[in-house]
Short mmCIF file of C-alpha atoms and ligand atoms in Angstrom, two decimals:
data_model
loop_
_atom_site.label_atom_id
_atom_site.label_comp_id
_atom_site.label_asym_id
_atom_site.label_seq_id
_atom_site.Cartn_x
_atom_site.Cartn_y
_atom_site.Cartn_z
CA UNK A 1 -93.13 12.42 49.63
CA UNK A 2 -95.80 13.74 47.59
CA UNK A 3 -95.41 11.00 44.53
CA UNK A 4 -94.75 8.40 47.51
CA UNK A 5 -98.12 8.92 48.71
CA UNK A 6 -99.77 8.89 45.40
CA UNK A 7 -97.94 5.32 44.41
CA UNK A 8 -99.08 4.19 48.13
CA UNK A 9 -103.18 4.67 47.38
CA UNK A 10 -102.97 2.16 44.05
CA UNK A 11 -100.84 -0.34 46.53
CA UNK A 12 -103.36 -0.45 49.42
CA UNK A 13 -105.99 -0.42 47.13
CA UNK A 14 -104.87 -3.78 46.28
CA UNK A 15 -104.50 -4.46 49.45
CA UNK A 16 -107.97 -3.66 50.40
CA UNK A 17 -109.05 -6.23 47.74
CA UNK A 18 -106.94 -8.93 48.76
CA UNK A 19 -108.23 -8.65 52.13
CA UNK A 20 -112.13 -8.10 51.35
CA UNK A 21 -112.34 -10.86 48.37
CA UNK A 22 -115.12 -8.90 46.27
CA UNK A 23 -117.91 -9.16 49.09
CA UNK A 24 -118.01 -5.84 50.97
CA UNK A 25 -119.17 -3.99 47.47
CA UNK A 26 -122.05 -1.76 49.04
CA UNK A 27 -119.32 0.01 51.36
CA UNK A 28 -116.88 0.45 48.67
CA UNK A 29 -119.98 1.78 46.35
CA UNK A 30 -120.65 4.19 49.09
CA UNK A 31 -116.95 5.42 49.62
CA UNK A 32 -117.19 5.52 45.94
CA UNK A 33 -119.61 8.20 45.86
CA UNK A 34 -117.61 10.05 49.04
CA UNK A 35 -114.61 10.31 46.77
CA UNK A 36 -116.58 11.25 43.03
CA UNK A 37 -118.20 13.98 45.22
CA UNK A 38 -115.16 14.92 47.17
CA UNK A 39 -113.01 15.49 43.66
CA UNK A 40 -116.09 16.87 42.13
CA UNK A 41 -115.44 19.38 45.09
CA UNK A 42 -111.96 20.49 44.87
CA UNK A 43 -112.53 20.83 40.74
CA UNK A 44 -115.26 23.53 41.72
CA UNK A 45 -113.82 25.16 44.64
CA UNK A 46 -110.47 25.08 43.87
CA UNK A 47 -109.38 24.52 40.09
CA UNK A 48 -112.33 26.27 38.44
CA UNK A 49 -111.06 29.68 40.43
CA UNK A 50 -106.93 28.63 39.52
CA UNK A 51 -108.10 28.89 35.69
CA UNK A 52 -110.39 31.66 35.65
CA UNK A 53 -108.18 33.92 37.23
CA UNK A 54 -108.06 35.70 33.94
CA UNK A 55 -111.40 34.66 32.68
CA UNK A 56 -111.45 33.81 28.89
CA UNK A 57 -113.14 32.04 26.92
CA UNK A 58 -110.32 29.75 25.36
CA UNK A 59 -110.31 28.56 28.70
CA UNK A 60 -113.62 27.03 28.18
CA UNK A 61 -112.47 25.46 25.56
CA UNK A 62 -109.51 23.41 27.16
CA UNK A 63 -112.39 22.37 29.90
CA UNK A 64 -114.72 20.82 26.97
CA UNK A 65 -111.81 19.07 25.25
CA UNK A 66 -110.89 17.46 28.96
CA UNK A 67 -114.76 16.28 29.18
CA UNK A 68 -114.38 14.49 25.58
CA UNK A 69 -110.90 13.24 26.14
CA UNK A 70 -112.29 11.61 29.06
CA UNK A 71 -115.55 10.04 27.35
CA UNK A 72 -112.71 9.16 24.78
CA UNK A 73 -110.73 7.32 27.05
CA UNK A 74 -113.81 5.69 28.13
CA UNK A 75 -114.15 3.56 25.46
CA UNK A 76 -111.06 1.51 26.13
CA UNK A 77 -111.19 1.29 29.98
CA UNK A 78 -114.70 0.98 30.21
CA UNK A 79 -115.77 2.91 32.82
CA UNK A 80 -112.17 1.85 35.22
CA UNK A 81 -111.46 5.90 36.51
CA UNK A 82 -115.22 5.58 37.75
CA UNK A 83 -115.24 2.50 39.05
CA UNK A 84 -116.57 -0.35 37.21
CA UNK A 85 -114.76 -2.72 34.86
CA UNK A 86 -116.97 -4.39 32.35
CA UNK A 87 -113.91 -6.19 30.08
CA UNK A 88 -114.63 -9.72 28.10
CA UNK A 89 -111.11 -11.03 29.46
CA UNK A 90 -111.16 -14.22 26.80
CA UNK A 91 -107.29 -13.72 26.54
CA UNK A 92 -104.91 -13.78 30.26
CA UNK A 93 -102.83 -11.13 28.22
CA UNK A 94 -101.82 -7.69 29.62
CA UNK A 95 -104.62 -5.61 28.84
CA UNK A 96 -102.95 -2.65 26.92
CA UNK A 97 -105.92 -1.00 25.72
CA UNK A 98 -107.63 -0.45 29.53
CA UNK A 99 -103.61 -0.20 30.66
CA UNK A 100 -102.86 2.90 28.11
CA UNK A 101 -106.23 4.53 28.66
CA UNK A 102 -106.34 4.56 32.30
CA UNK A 103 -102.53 5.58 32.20
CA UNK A 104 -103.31 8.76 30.02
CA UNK A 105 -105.93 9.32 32.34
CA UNK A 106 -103.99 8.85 35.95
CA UNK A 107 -100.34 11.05 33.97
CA UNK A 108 -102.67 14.31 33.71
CA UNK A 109 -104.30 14.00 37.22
CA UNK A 110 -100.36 14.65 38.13
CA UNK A 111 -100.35 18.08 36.23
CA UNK A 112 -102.34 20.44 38.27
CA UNK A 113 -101.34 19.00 42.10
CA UNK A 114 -99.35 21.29 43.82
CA UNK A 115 -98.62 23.15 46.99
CA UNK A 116 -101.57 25.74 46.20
CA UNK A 117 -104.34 23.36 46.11
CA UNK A 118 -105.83 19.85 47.82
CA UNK A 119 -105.60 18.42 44.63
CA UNK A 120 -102.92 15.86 46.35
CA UNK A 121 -105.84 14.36 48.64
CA UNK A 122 -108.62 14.51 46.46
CA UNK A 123 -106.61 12.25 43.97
CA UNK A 124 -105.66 10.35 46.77
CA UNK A 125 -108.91 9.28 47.85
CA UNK A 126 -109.96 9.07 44.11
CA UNK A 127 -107.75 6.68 43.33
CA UNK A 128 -108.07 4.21 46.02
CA UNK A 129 -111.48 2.94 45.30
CA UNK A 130 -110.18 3.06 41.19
CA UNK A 131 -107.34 0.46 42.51
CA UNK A 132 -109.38 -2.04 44.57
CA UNK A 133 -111.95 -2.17 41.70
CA UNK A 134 -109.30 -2.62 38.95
CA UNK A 135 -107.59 -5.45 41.54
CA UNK A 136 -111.22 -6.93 42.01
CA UNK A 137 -111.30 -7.19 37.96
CA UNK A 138 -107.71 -8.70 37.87
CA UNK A 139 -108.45 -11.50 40.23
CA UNK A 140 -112.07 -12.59 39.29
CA UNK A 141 -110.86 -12.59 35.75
CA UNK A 142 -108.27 -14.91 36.57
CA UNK A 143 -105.44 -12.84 35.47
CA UNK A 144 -101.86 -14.32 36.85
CA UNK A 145 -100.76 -12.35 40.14
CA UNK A 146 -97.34 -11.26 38.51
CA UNK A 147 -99.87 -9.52 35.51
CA UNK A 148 -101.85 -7.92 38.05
CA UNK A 149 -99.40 -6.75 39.94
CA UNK A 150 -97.24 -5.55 37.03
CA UNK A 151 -100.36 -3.31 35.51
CA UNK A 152 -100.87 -1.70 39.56
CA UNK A 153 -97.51 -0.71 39.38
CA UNK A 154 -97.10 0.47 36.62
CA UNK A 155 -100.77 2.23 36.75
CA UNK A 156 -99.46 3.39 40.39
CA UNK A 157 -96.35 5.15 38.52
CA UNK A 158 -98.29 7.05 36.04
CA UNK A 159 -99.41 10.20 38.46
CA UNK A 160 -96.25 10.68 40.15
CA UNK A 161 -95.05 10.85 36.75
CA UNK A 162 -97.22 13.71 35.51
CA UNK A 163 -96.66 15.24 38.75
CA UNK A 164 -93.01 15.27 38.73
CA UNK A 165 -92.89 16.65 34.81
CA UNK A 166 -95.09 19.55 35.49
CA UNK A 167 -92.57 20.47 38.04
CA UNK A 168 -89.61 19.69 36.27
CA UNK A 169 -90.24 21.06 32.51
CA UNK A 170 -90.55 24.36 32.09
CA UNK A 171 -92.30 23.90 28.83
CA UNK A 172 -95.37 21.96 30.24
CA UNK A 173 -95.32 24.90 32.96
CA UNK A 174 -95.95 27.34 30.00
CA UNK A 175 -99.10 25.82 29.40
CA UNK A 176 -99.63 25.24 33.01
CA UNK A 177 -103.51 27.01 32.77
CA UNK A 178 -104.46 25.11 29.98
CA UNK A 179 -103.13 21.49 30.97
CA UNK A 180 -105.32 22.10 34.14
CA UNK A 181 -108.05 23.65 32.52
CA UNK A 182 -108.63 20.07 30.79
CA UNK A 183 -107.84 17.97 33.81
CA UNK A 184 -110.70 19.99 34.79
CA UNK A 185 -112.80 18.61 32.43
CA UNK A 186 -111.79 15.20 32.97
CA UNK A 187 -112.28 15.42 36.61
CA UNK A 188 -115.67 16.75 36.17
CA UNK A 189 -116.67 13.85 33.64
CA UNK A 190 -115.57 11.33 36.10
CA UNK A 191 -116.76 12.55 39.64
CA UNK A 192 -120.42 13.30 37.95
CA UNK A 193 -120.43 10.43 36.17
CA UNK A 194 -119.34 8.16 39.67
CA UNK A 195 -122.61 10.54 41.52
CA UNK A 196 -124.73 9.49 38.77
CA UNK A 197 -123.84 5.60 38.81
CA UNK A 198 -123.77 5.20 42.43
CA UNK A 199 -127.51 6.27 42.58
CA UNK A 200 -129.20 3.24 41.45
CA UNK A 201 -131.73 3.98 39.51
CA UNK A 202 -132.44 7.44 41.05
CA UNK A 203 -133.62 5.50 44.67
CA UNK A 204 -132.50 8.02 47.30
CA UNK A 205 -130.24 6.23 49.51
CA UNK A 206 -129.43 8.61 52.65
CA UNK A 207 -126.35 6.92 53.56
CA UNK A 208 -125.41 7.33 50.00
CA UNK A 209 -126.69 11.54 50.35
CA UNK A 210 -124.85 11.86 53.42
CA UNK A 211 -121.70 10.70 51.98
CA UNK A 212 -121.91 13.16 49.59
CA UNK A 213 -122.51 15.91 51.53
CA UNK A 214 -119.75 15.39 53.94
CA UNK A 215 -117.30 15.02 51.35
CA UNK A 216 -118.60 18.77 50.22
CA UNK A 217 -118.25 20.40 52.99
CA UNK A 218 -114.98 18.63 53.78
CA UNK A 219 -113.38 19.93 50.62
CA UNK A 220 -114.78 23.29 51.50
CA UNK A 221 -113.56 23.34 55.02
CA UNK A 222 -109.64 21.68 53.92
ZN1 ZN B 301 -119.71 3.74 34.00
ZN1 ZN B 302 -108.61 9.57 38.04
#
């Protein structure tokens, strides 16, 4: 049900771009900054604790190598887990390098859900706005429908995937702590780095402030 769901956000995010044809952007750019703040939430309330259970400082460690991993990743996708796409598509090819990136990216959100934490609906709502911006870049750069649909499915497989192997394989559940002691730091890069792009040019925007702080105190409150 669980990996059902997950697949289900990447598929109506495409649908949600079909249906709005790249106009609507200042709503999406606010529900943007509803879901960075929202995951930035659930890291801090409810991960951070999971890890530090037995504080250490190794710990600390796995957190910092998430944060680079994800600035890493960055490089090839371009900014795609935060929500802009900024790819030169000369070539109609399948775009492995943004495919691979965002897929190592969306195969460790999987690790850490589970039945302890509202990791399940944080990456939910993450990942919608991710897909209708990644289907907005597929059809204005005039990729073929079967390519664009190919790379969301595909894309849409990779967290059910990391979901189901951390449940399944009792070696990744050995290093359980650590796996989501990085996803931590990839979550934090990317819901920080969506607050500090969806303030344009530091303007305070209240709908933009309110957003944010509902999606606090929902996460607090779930
Ligand atoms: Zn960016
Ligand atoms: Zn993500």
């Amino acid at each position: 049900m669980n990996y059902l769901l997950l697949f289900l956000a990447v598929a109506l995010g495409y649908g949600v771009a079909l249906f709005l044809k790249t106009k609507k952007i200042k709503q999406i750019s606010l529900y943007l900054a509803f879901s960075g703040a929202f995951l930035l939430a659930i890291t801090v309330f409810e991960l951070l604790p999971e890890v530090f259970e037995t504080p250490s400082k190794s710990i600390g460690i796995f957190i910092m190598v998430g944060i680079l991993l994800q600035i890493f990743l960055e490089f090839f996708s371009k900014g795609a887990e935060h929500g802009h796409v900024h790819l030169h598509a000369d070539t109609k090819d399948f775009p492995w390098l943004l495919f691979i990136s965002l897929s190592i990216h969306a195969l460790l959100e999987g690790f850490p859900i589970s039945e302890e934490n509202n990791l399940l609906i944080g990456v939910i709502v993450h990942k919608i706005p991710v897909a209708i911006i990644l289907s907005f870049f597929f059809i204005k750069a005039g990729y073929s429908r079967i390519i664009t649909v190919l790379f969301l499915f595909l894309f849409a497989l990779m967290t059910p995937i990391g979901s189901f192997i951390s449940e399944n394989s009792v070696y990744i559940d050995t290093y359980h702590t650590e796996i989501t002691a990085v996803v931590i730091g990839v979550f934090l890069h990317v819901s920080t780095t969506i607050l500090f792009e969806s303030s344009s040019n530091h303007k305070f925007d209240l709908s933009k402030m309110i957003a944010v702080v509902v999606a606090i105190l929902l996460a607090y409150f779930l």
